[in-house]
Short mmCIF file of C-alpha atoms in Angstrom, two decimals:
data_model
loop_
_atom_site.label_atom_id
_atom_site.label_comp_id
_atom_site.label_asym_id
_atom_site.label_seq_id
_atom_site.Cartn_x
_atom_site.Cartn_y
_atom_site.Cartn_z
CA UNK A 628 -12.36 -47.00 -19.85
CA UNK A 629 -9.63 -45.76 -22.17
CA UNK A 630 -8.46 -42.22 -22.86
CA UNK A 631 -6.33 -41.76 -25.99
CA UNK A 632 -4.25 -38.64 -26.66
CA UNK A 633 -4.40 -38.20 -30.41
CA UNK A 634 -3.24 -34.59 -30.56
CA UNK A 635 -1.88 -31.68 -28.49
CA UNK A 636 0.35 -34.10 -26.57
CA UNK A 637 3.75 -32.46 -25.95
CA UNK A 638 2.73 -29.79 -28.45
CA UNK A 639 0.21 -26.96 -28.54
CA UNK A 640 -1.97 -27.66 -31.57
CA UNK A 641 -4.02 -30.55 -32.97
CA UNK A 642 -6.33 -31.07 -29.99
CA UNK A 643 -8.03 -34.48 -30.14
CA UNK A 644 -8.89 -36.91 -27.32
CA UNK A 645 -10.76 -40.20 -27.64
CA UNK A 646 -12.77 -41.68 -24.76
CA UNK A 647 -13.82 -45.34 -25.07
CA UNK A 648 -15.84 -47.73 -22.96
CA UNK A 649 -17.49 -51.01 -23.88
CA UNK A 650 -20.60 -49.07 -24.93
CA UNK A 651 -19.60 -45.60 -26.14
CA UNK A 652 -16.80 -43.90 -28.09
CA UNK A 653 -16.54 -40.14 -28.37
CA UNK A 654 -14.06 -37.39 -29.20
CA UNK A 655 -13.27 -34.20 -27.37
CA UNK A 656 -12.11 -31.81 -30.13
CA UNK A 657 -10.85 -32.70 -33.59
CA UNK A 658 -8.26 -30.06 -34.37
CA UNK A 659 -5.73 -29.31 -37.06
CA UNK A 660 -1.99 -29.40 -36.39
CA UNK A 661 -0.45 -26.00 -37.09
CA UNK A 662 3.18 -24.98 -37.55
CA UNK A 663 6.22 -26.94 -38.62
CA UNK A 664 7.15 -28.68 -41.85
CA UNK A 665 5.40 -31.91 -40.91
CA UNK A 666 2.04 -30.33 -40.10
CA UNK A 667 0.45 -30.85 -43.52
CA UNK A 668 1.58 -34.48 -43.77
CA UNK A 669 0.34 -35.21 -40.26
CA UNK A 670 -3.05 -33.62 -40.96
CA UNK A 671 -3.39 -35.83 -44.03
CA UNK A 672 -2.77 -39.08 -42.17
CA UNK A 673 -5.80 -41.32 -41.66
CA UNK A 674 -7.35 -41.05 -38.22
CA UNK A 675 -6.09 -43.51 -35.64
CA UNK A 676 -9.66 -44.80 -35.16
CA UNK A 677 -12.68 -45.63 -37.28
CA UNK A 678 -14.64 -42.37 -37.73
CA UNK A 679 -17.92 -44.20 -38.38
CA UNK A 680 -17.63 -45.83 -34.94
CA UNK A 681 -17.52 -42.50 -33.06
CA UNK A 682 -20.85 -41.79 -31.37
CA UNK A 683 -20.47 -38.02 -30.95
CA UNK A 684 -17.98 -35.16 -30.64
CA UNK A 685 -17.70 -32.57 -27.86
CA UNK A 686 -16.02 -29.36 -29.06
CA UNK A 687 -14.36 -26.94 -26.61
CA UNK A 688 -14.15 -23.96 -28.99
CA UNK A 689 -13.85 -22.80 -32.58
CA UNK A 690 -10.12 -22.23 -33.06
CA UNK A 691 -8.88 -24.33 -35.96
CA UNK A 692 -6.37 -26.25 -33.85
CA UNK A 693 -9.42 -27.60 -31.97
CA UNK A 694 -12.04 -27.79 -34.74
CA UNK A 695 -10.19 -27.81 -38.05
CA UNK A 696 -10.39 -31.54 -38.85
CA UNK A 697 -14.13 -31.91 -38.27
CA UNK A 698 -14.86 -31.75 -42.04
CA UNK A 699 -12.22 -34.44 -42.60
CA UNK A 700 -13.87 -36.53 -39.87
CA UNK A 701 -17.27 -36.29 -41.57
CA UNK A 702 -15.73 -36.96 -44.97
CA UNK A 703 -14.17 -40.14 -43.50
CA UNK A 704 -17.51 -41.50 -42.31
CA UNK A 705 -18.47 -39.87 -39.00
CA UNK A 706 -22.26 -39.49 -38.82
CA UNK A 707 -22.89 -38.46 -35.21
CA UNK A 708 -23.68 -35.06 -33.66
CA UNK A 709 -21.10 -32.40 -32.80
CA UNK A 710 -22.07 -30.72 -29.52
CA UNK A 711 -20.82 -27.22 -28.74
CA UNK A 712 -21.94 -23.82 -27.44
CA UNK A 713 -24.15 -21.41 -29.37
CA UNK A 714 -21.37 -18.88 -30.03
CA UNK A 715 -18.91 -21.59 -31.08
CA UNK A 716 -21.46 -22.94 -33.57
CA UNK A 717 -21.79 -19.47 -35.12
CA UNK A 718 -18.02 -19.07 -35.34
CA UNK A 719 -17.65 -22.47 -37.01
CA UNK A 720 -19.91 -21.25 -39.81
CA UNK A 721 -17.21 -18.69 -40.62
CA UNK A 722 -14.00 -20.52 -39.73
CA UNK A 723 -14.48 -23.95 -41.31
CA UNK A 724 -15.49 -22.63 -44.76
CA UNK A 725 -12.53 -20.23 -44.58
CA UNK A 726 -10.22 -23.16 -43.83
CA UNK A 727 -11.59 -25.09 -46.80
CA UNK A 728 -11.24 -22.04 -49.03
CA UNK A 729 -7.56 -21.66 -48.09
CA UNK A 730 -6.92 -25.32 -48.90
CA UNK A 731 -8.73 -25.19 -52.22
CA UNK A 732 -6.86 -21.99 -53.13
CA UNK A 733 -3.51 -23.58 -52.21
CA UNK A 734 -4.33 -26.59 -54.40
CA UNK A 735 -5.10 -24.36 -57.38
CA UNK A 736 -1.87 -22.41 -56.80
CA UNK A 737 0.14 -25.63 -56.67
CA UNK A 738 -1.52 -26.79 -59.88
CA UNK A 739 -0.34 -23.64 -61.66
CA UNK A 740 3.26 -24.27 -60.60
CA UNK A 741 3.24 -28.08 -60.62
CA UNK A 742 5.30 -28.46 -63.82
CA UNK A 743 3.61 -31.69 -64.73
CA UNK A 744 3.31 -32.99 -61.17
CA UNK A 745 -0.14 -33.70 -59.80
CA UNK A 746 -0.89 -31.34 -56.87
CA UNK A 747 -2.13 -32.68 -53.55
CA UNK A 748 -5.92 -32.40 -53.28
CA UNK A 749 -7.33 -30.22 -50.50
CA UNK A 750 -7.66 -31.90 -47.13
CA UNK A 751 -11.37 -31.18 -47.42
CA UNK A 752 -13.66 -29.02 -49.53
CA UNK A 753 -16.35 -26.43 -48.91
CA UNK A 754 -18.92 -29.18 -49.45
CA UNK A 755 -17.30 -31.18 -46.64
CA UNK A 756 -17.52 -28.18 -44.29
CA UNK A 757 -21.25 -27.77 -44.96
CA UNK A 758 -21.73 -31.47 -44.23
CA UNK A 759 -19.92 -31.10 -40.90
CA UNK A 760 -21.82 -27.92 -39.96
CA UNK A 761 -25.12 -29.76 -40.43
CA UNK A 762 -24.04 -32.09 -37.60
CA UNK A 763 -23.52 -29.30 -35.07
CA UNK A 764 -25.93 -29.20 -32.13
CA UNK A 765 -25.96 -26.12 -29.90
CA UNK A 766 -25.88 -26.34 -26.11
CA UNK A 767 -26.26 -23.59 -23.50
CA UNK A 768 -23.54 -23.03 -20.92
CA UNK A 769 -24.11 -24.81 -17.58
CA UNK A 770 -26.99 -26.97 -18.84
CA UNK A 771 -26.53 -30.70 -18.32
CA UNK A 772 -27.36 -32.87 -21.34
CA UNK A 773 -26.92 -36.53 -22.27
CA UNK A 774 -25.44 -37.22 -25.70
CA UNK A 775 -25.57 -40.94 -24.85
CA UNK A 776 -27.44 -43.06 -22.31
CA UNK A 777 -24.22 -43.51 -20.30
CA UNK A 778 -22.81 -40.00 -20.64
CA UNK A 779 -23.77 -36.66 -19.05
CA UNK A 780 -22.06 -33.38 -19.98
CA UNK A 781 -21.92 -29.70 -19.14
CA UNK A 782 -20.16 -26.85 -20.95
CA UNK A 783 -18.69 -24.22 -18.59
CA UNK A 784 -17.33 -20.83 -19.66
CA UNK A 785 -13.55 -21.04 -20.23
CA UNK A 786 -13.05 -17.30 -20.83
CA UNK A 787 -10.63 -17.94 -23.71
CA UNK A 788 -12.56 -16.77 -26.78
CA UNK A 789 -16.22 -16.25 -27.50
CA UNK A 790 -18.04 -19.53 -26.84
CA UNK A 791 -15.03 -21.36 -25.40
CA UNK A 792 -15.81 -24.08 -22.88
CA UNK A 793 -14.43 -26.27 -20.17
CA UNK A 794 -16.24 -29.60 -20.60
CA UNK A 795 -17.37 -31.72 -17.65
CA UNK A 796 -18.20 -35.29 -18.67
CA UNK A 797 -19.65 -37.99 -16.40
CA UNK A 798 -19.35 -41.50 -17.88
CA UNK A 799 -21.27 -44.36 -16.26
CA UNK A 800 -19.74 -47.82 -16.53
CA UNK A 801 -20.39 -50.93 -14.40
CA UNK A 802 -22.70 -48.92 -12.16
CA UNK A 803 -20.07 -46.30 -11.29
CA UNK A 804 -19.54 -42.72 -12.46
CA UNK A 805 -16.22 -41.31 -13.62
CA UNK A 806 -16.03 -37.52 -13.90
CA UNK A 807 -13.69 -36.29 -16.61
CA UNK A 808 -12.88 -32.60 -17.00
CA UNK A 809 -11.30 -31.19 -20.17
CA UNK A 810 -10.09 -27.65 -19.58
CA UNK A 811 -9.88 -26.77 -23.25
CA UNK A 812 -7.99 -23.48 -23.55
CA UNK A 813 -8.39 -21.38 -20.40
CA UNK A 814 -8.52 -17.59 -20.56
CA UNK A 815 -6.51 -15.17 -18.44
CA UNK A 816 -8.68 -13.84 -15.61
CA UNK A 817 -9.08 -10.10 -15.27
CA UNK A 818 -8.83 -9.47 -19.00
CA UNK A 819 -11.43 -7.24 -20.65
CA UNK A 820 -14.43 -8.38 -22.67
CA UNK A 821 -14.86 -12.06 -21.70
CA UNK A 822 -15.71 -13.47 -18.28
CA UNK A 823 -13.11 -15.28 -16.18
CA UNK A 824 -12.78 -19.08 -16.51
CA UNK A 825 -15.32 -21.01 -14.44
CA UNK A 826 -13.83 -22.67 -11.34
CA UNK A 827 -14.35 -26.44 -11.30
CA UNK A 828 -14.43 -28.33 -8.00
CA UNK A 829 -14.58 -32.03 -8.88
CA UNK A 830 -12.76 -34.32 -11.31
CA UNK A 831 -11.61 -37.91 -11.26
CA UNK A 832 -9.64 -37.38 -14.48
CA UNK A 833 -8.42 -33.92 -15.49
CA UNK A 834 -7.01 -33.04 -18.92
CA UNK A 835 -5.48 -29.59 -18.54
CA UNK A 836 -3.84 -27.16 -20.93
CA UNK A 837 -0.32 -25.77 -20.37
CA UNK A 838 0.40 -23.35 -23.22
CA UNK A 839 1.94 -20.79 -20.87
CA UNK A 840 2.74 -23.21 -18.05
CA UNK A 841 6.29 -21.91 -17.75
CA UNK A 842 5.76 -18.13 -17.70
CA UNK A 843 3.77 -15.19 -16.43
CA UNK A 844 2.09 -12.56 -18.59
CA UNK A 845 2.98 -8.91 -18.39
CA UNK A 846 0.47 -7.05 -16.24
CA UNK A 847 -2.35 -5.19 -17.99
CA UNK A 848 -1.16 -1.64 -17.29
CA UNK A 849 2.35 -2.34 -18.58
CA UNK A 850 0.89 -4.09 -21.64
CA UNK A 851 -1.27 -1.09 -22.49
CA UNK A 852 1.64 1.34 -22.02
CA UNK A 853 3.85 -0.77 -24.29
CA UNK A 854 1.18 -0.95 -27.00
CA UNK A 855 0.70 2.81 -26.95
CA UNK A 856 4.46 3.46 -27.02
CA UNK A 857 5.04 1.12 -29.98
CA UNK A 858 2.18 2.68 -31.95
CA UNK A 859 3.05 6.29 -31.16
CA UNK A 860 6.75 5.90 -31.94
CA UNK A 861 6.17 3.93 -35.14
CA UNK A 862 3.36 6.00 -36.64
CA UNK A 863 4.11 9.50 -35.45
CA UNK A 864 7.89 9.60 -34.83
CA UNK A 865 9.42 7.22 -37.37
CA UNK A 866 6.66 7.57 -39.97
CA UNK A 867 6.06 3.86 -40.52
CA UNK A 868 3.24 1.33 -40.20
CA UNK A 869 2.36 -1.11 -37.42
CA UNK A 870 1.58 -4.61 -38.70
CA UNK A 871 -0.37 -6.78 -36.25
CA UNK A 872 -0.81 -10.49 -36.99
CA UNK A 873 -3.96 -11.39 -35.07
CA UNK A 874 -6.20 -14.41 -34.86
CA UNK A 875 -9.50 -13.53 -36.49
CA UNK A 876 -11.38 -14.98 -33.53
CA UNK A 877 -10.76 -13.36 -30.18
CA UNK A 878 -7.50 -11.49 -30.65
CA UNK A 879 -8.71 -9.05 -33.32
CA UNK A 880 -11.74 -8.09 -31.24
CA UNK A 881 -9.57 -7.69 -28.13
CA UNK A 882 -7.10 -5.44 -29.96
CA UNK A 883 -9.94 -3.28 -31.34
CA UNK A 884 -11.37 -2.98 -27.84
CA UNK A 885 -8.04 -1.65 -26.53
CA UNK A 886 -7.47 0.73 -29.43
CA UNK A 887 -10.99 2.17 -29.15
CA UNK A 888 -10.49 2.73 -25.43
CA UNK A 889 -7.03 4.30 -25.85
CA UNK A 890 -8.42 6.80 -28.36
CA UNK A 891 -11.57 7.58 -26.33
CA UNK A 892 -9.45 8.16 -23.20
CA UNK A 893 -7.07 10.45 -25.04
CA UNK A 894 -4.09 8.15 -24.57
CA UNK A 895 -3.54 7.59 -28.30
CA UNK A 896 -3.76 9.97 -31.23
CA UNK A 897 -6.20 8.86 -33.90
CA UNK A 898 -4.44 6.26 -36.03
CA UNK A 899 -5.81 4.78 -39.24
CA UNK A 900 -6.79 1.21 -38.34
CA UNK A 901 -7.41 -1.37 -41.06
CA UNK A 902 -8.84 -4.80 -40.29
CA UNK A 903 -7.80 -6.77 -43.34
CA UNK A 904 -9.54 -10.07 -42.79
CA UNK A 905 -13.04 -10.84 -44.05
CA UNK A 906 -13.28 -13.57 -41.43
CA UNK A 907 -12.30 -11.18 -38.61
CA UNK A 908 -14.91 -8.72 -39.86
CA UNK A 909 -17.64 -11.35 -39.68
CA UNK A 910 -16.41 -12.60 -36.30
CA UNK A 911 -16.56 -9.04 -34.97
CA UNK A 912 -20.23 -8.93 -35.99
CA UNK A 913 -20.85 -12.25 -34.22
CA UNK A 914 -19.07 -10.93 -31.12
CA UNK A 915 -21.43 -7.96 -30.93
CA UNK A 916 -24.41 -10.33 -30.98
CA UNK A 917 -23.26 -12.04 -27.78
CA UNK A 918 -23.05 -9.28 -25.18
CA UNK A 919 -24.47 -11.74 -22.63
CA UNK A 920 -21.06 -13.46 -22.62
CA UNK A 921 -19.12 -10.28 -21.82
CA UNK A 922 -17.85 -9.28 -18.40
CA UNK A 923 -19.31 -6.28 -16.56
CA UNK A 924 -16.45 -3.95 -17.51
CA UNK A 925 -16.96 -4.54 -21.22
CA UNK A 926 -20.71 -4.02 -20.95
CA UNK A 927 -20.20 -0.78 -19.00
CA UNK A 928 -17.66 0.81 -21.29
CA UNK A 929 -19.78 3.15 -23.36
CA UNK A 930 -20.95 0.64 -25.93
CA UNK A 931 -17.55 -0.20 -27.42
CA UNK A 932 -19.28 -2.93 -29.43
CA UNK A 933 -21.44 -0.35 -31.20
CA UNK A 934 -18.44 1.86 -31.94
CA UNK A 935 -16.93 -0.89 -34.06
CA UNK A 936 -18.55 0.69 -37.13
CA UNK A 937 -18.77 4.24 -38.47
CA UNK A 938 -15.54 5.36 -36.83
CA UNK A 939 -13.49 7.69 -39.00
CA UNK A 940 -10.26 5.86 -38.17
CA UNK A 941 -11.48 2.23 -38.42
CA UNK A 942 -11.82 0.49 -41.76
CA UNK A 943 -12.76 -3.10 -42.61
CA UNK A 944 -11.43 -4.24 -45.97
CA UNK A 945 -13.35 -6.82 -47.95
CA UNK A 946 -12.00 -7.35 -51.44
CA UNK A 947 -8.59 -8.52 -52.54
CA UNK A 948 -8.16 -5.18 -54.32
CA UNK A 949 -8.76 -3.26 -51.08
CA UNK A 950 -6.23 -5.50 -49.32
CA UNK A 951 -3.62 -4.93 -52.02
CA UNK A 952 -4.17 -1.17 -51.83
CA UNK A 953 -3.03 -1.22 -48.18
CA UNK A 954 0.46 -2.10 -49.35
CA UNK A 955 0.68 1.35 -50.96
CA UNK A 956 0.35 3.04 -47.56
CA UNK A 957 3.80 4.07 -46.40
CA UNK A 958 3.01 5.51 -42.97
CA UNK A 959 0.37 6.10 -40.32
CA UNK A 960 -1.49 2.78 -40.57
CA UNK A 961 -2.19 -0.03 -38.12
CA UNK A 962 -2.93 -3.10 -40.24
CA UNK A 963 -4.53 -5.99 -38.35
CA UNK A 964 -4.67 -9.18 -40.39
CA UNK A 965 -4.76 -12.95 -40.09
CA UNK A 966 -3.30 -15.44 -39.57
CA UNK A 967 -2.12 -14.97 -36.01
CA UNK A 968 1.01 -17.08 -36.52
CA UNK A 969 1.75 -15.51 -39.92
CA UNK A 970 1.63 -18.80 -41.80
CA UNK A 971 -1.33 -18.08 -44.08
CA UNK A 972 -3.68 -15.38 -45.23
CA UNK A 973 -3.24 -11.72 -46.06
CA UNK A 974 -0.80 -10.96 -43.24
CA UNK A 975 2.02 -12.49 -45.30
CA UNK A 976 1.57 -9.85 -48.01
CA UNK A 977 1.71 -7.04 -45.47
CA UNK A 978 4.84 -8.50 -43.89
CA UNK A 979 6.47 -8.80 -47.29
CA UNK A 980 5.97 -5.07 -47.90
CA UNK A 981 6.79 -3.80 -44.40
CA UNK A 982 9.42 -6.12 -42.88
CA UNK A 983 12.27 -4.59 -44.94
CA UNK A 984 11.44 -1.08 -43.67
CA UNK A 985 13.23 -0.04 -40.43
CA UNK A 986 10.63 2.64 -39.72
CA UNK A 987 7.91 -0.03 -39.37
CA UNK A 988 7.01 -2.32 -36.48
CA UNK A 989 5.44 -5.77 -36.20
CA UNK A 990 3.43 -6.15 -33.00
CA UNK A 991 2.90 -9.80 -32.12
CA UNK A 992 0.30 -10.37 -29.44
CA UNK A 993 -0.25 -14.13 -29.26
CA UNK A 994 1.42 -17.50 -28.91
CA UNK A 995 3.63 -18.50 -31.84
CA UNK A 996 4.03 -22.26 -32.29
CA UNK A 997 7.31 -23.90 -33.19
CA UNK A 998 7.95 -23.89 -36.93
CA UNK A 999 5.72 -20.92 -37.75
CA UNK A 1000 6.80 -17.70 -39.42
CA UNK A 1001 5.63 -15.79 -36.36
CA UNK A 1002 7.92 -17.85 -34.14
CA UNK A 1003 10.90 -17.13 -36.41
CA UNK A 1004 10.20 -13.40 -36.16
CA UNK A 1005 9.91 -13.59 -32.36
CA UNK A 1006 13.20 -15.52 -32.30
CA UNK A 1007 14.97 -12.63 -34.10
CA UNK A 1008 15.28 -14.07 -37.60
CA UNK A 1009 17.31 -11.73 -39.83
CA UNK A 1010 15.65 -12.94 -43.02
CA UNK A 1011 12.46 -14.88 -43.74
CA UNK A 1012 11.07 -16.59 -46.80
CA UNK A 1013 7.86 -15.14 -48.25
CA UNK A 1014 6.35 -16.07 -51.62
CA UNK A 1015 9.62 -17.59 -52.78
CA UNK A 1016 11.67 -14.53 -51.86
CA UNK A 1017 14.21 -13.89 -49.09
CA UNK A 1018 12.87 -10.87 -47.21
CA UNK A 1019 15.18 -8.99 -44.83
CA UNK A 1020 13.78 -8.23 -41.38
CA UNK A 1021 14.58 -4.58 -40.68
CA UNK A 1022 11.30 -3.66 -38.99
CA UNK A 1023 11.22 -3.77 -35.21
CA UNK A 1024 9.55 -6.89 -33.78
CA UNK A 1025 7.62 -6.45 -30.53
CA UNK A 1026 6.09 -9.40 -28.68
CA UNK A 1027 3.45 -8.32 -26.16
CA UNK A 1028 2.44 -11.30 -24.05
CA UNK A 1029 -0.05 -9.41 -21.92
CA UNK A 1030 -2.69 -9.65 -24.65
CA UNK A 1031 -2.65 -13.43 -24.70
CA UNK A 1032 -6.02 -15.15 -24.53
CA UNK A 1033 -4.39 -18.05 -22.65
CA UNK A 1034 -4.02 -18.29 -18.89
CA UNK A 1035 -0.45 -17.87 -17.66
CA UNK A 1036 1.20 -20.11 -15.08
CA UNK A 1037 -0.24 -18.26 -12.08
CA UNK A 1038 -3.75 -18.34 -13.53
CA UNK A 1039 -3.49 -22.04 -14.39
CA UNK A 1040 -2.41 -22.86 -10.83
CA UNK A 1041 -5.15 -20.67 -9.38
CA UNK A 1042 -7.76 -22.47 -11.50
CA UNK A 1043 -6.38 -25.85 -10.40
CA UNK A 1044 -6.58 -24.73 -6.78
CA UNK A 1045 -10.39 -24.72 -6.85
CA UNK A 1046 -10.65 -28.53 -6.90
CA UNK A 1047 -11.89 -29.73 -3.53
CA UNK A 1048 -9.76 -32.88 -3.71
CA UNK A 1049 -6.98 -33.97 -6.07
CA UNK A 1050 -8.09 -35.63 -9.32
CA UNK A 1051 -7.10 -39.29 -9.35
CA UNK A 1052 -5.02 -38.50 -12.45
CA UNK A 1053 -4.17 -35.28 -14.23
CA UNK A 1054 -2.81 -35.13 -17.77
CA UNK A 1055 -1.11 -31.94 -18.95
CA UNK A 1056 -1.54 -31.22 -22.66
CA UNK A 1057 -1.52 -28.26 -25.10
CA UNK A 1058 2.01 -27.21 -24.29
CA UNK A 1059 5.50 -27.48 -25.67
CA UNK A 1060 7.62 -29.86 -23.56
CA UNK A 1061 9.28 -27.23 -21.36
CA UNK A 1062 6.01 -25.42 -20.61
CA UNK A 1063 4.21 -28.68 -19.86
CA UNK A 1064 6.97 -30.00 -17.60
CA UNK A 1065 7.20 -26.75 -15.65
CA UNK A 1066 3.46 -26.81 -14.98
CA UNK A 1067 3.63 -30.48 -13.95
CA UNK A 1068 6.36 -29.66 -11.44
CA UNK A 1069 4.33 -26.80 -9.98
CA UNK A 1070 1.16 -28.91 -9.70
CA UNK A 1071 3.07 -31.65 -7.90
CA UNK A 1072 4.82 -29.21 -5.55
CA UNK A 1073 1.77 -27.12 -4.68
CA UNK A 1074 -1.00 -29.72 -4.59
CA UNK A 1075 0.71 -33.10 -4.47
CA UNK A 1076 -1.22 -34.28 -7.51
CA UNK A 1077 -0.48 -37.30 -9.63
CA UNK A 1078 0.34 -35.59 -12.94
CA UNK A 1079 1.64 -36.90 -16.26
CA UNK A 1080 2.51 -35.53 -19.69
CA UNK A 1081 1.10 -38.01 -22.23
CA UNK A 1082 2.94 -38.94 -25.39
CA UNK A 1083 1.35 -38.50 -28.78
CA UNK A 1084 -0.90 -41.53 -29.36
CA UNK A 1085 -0.69 -42.72 -25.75
CA UNK A 1086 -3.65 -44.72 -24.44
CA UNK A 1087 -4.34 -44.33 -20.73
CA UNK A 1088 -6.25 -47.13 -19.03
CA UNK A 1089 -8.54 -45.77 -16.34
CA UNK A 1090 -8.95 -48.69 -13.93
CA UNK A 1091 -12.03 -49.45 -11.86
CA UNK A 1092 -10.33 -48.33 -8.65
CA UNK A 1093 -10.23 -44.75 -9.90
CA UNK A 1094 -13.98 -44.48 -10.26
CA UNK A 1095 -15.95 -42.66 -7.61
CA UNK A 1096 -19.60 -42.47 -6.60
CA UNK A 1097 -22.57 -44.62 -7.49
CA UNK A 1098 -24.49 -43.93 -10.65
CA UNK A 1099 -27.97 -42.46 -10.53
#
């Protein structure tokens, strides 16, 4: 058996892993690379395998860095099923068309400014996304299914975003079973709304994320106090706006949950909140349809999901004109908009209008990959480039790590501690080199595991001696 690391190796984005035996070939995730100058060129490269030869895809969750190249895969000849959870399938129906729309819009913009040069075509089109969505097959959490005669799988709740999954895969070869576990992105336990990640007890081969493998998140109480302080001081003392880049899936709904609760508990004066992302608006509707995936606290808290509409201080913008009108607001507004790393979407317009204003704040609540605009802001850039202009950064930049949907180092180690015996091999992925190496060191020190950080494109041979248990 071979395991190839085709993405998210020594970096956070572009999740894609290929498992091959003599009789079956399948992918776990097929994600887009995000951030950095080389991202577009790398996403355009042909796949390092023959798409038509892939039997099926297992998808951990809907974030574009895990799912965003599925339409490209289908366009290149893949004709098998894409297995994922019910909620992930619903989110894909929003996220993949949005991704195609952004690419088609960028192509048209480049054509207008090409000056005789032929613009690059979109990576894929809306038609390609519909073709990929027709291949999606929905699977319940915790139910074993067989996408192939020699493969058994289960999706377990990862607690990262709605529908996110840890995937357990048992591959039978030469009469023996090998149990592979792909953590996907793990959520931080104890956070509101979603349930904690499911503990897993057995794995021969573990592929584990490490996004925050080198740090701890701020505790929840301190995070909430900091959010309230930033908002109160910006809106009501300095008379500015708070701009919040937020991923449309997961982070926006989490932020709304906190803001609703702060207001209902009397901890925050009524702000004017604008969610300026059609995709986030639709995802919020999908979130409300899946209360069965929420933790007990979220279900108890006075129907926060129902209060997401008809609130005098909460507004969802739809049209481009409504979005543009927000830039006329000089004070008192919290504007939540995508993308979460500030590299696309409407958030860039709001940053352009508010970054030069010292009375404003930018509240960043998620991981910012190397090479992204969000990362430059977190790293104290004095000026940034937006729409061909140099924009001074005079607004205050606040990075609040306690809202992260990713497990921190302590949570990652706690999750790893549930295995009853060490995996024969563990591969640490989805992390920048320092984060990945720090987690590797901790796993070796605490558990004595055999742990490696794969290189991009590395192929790991899984020899017969690492297989355990008889099939059947």
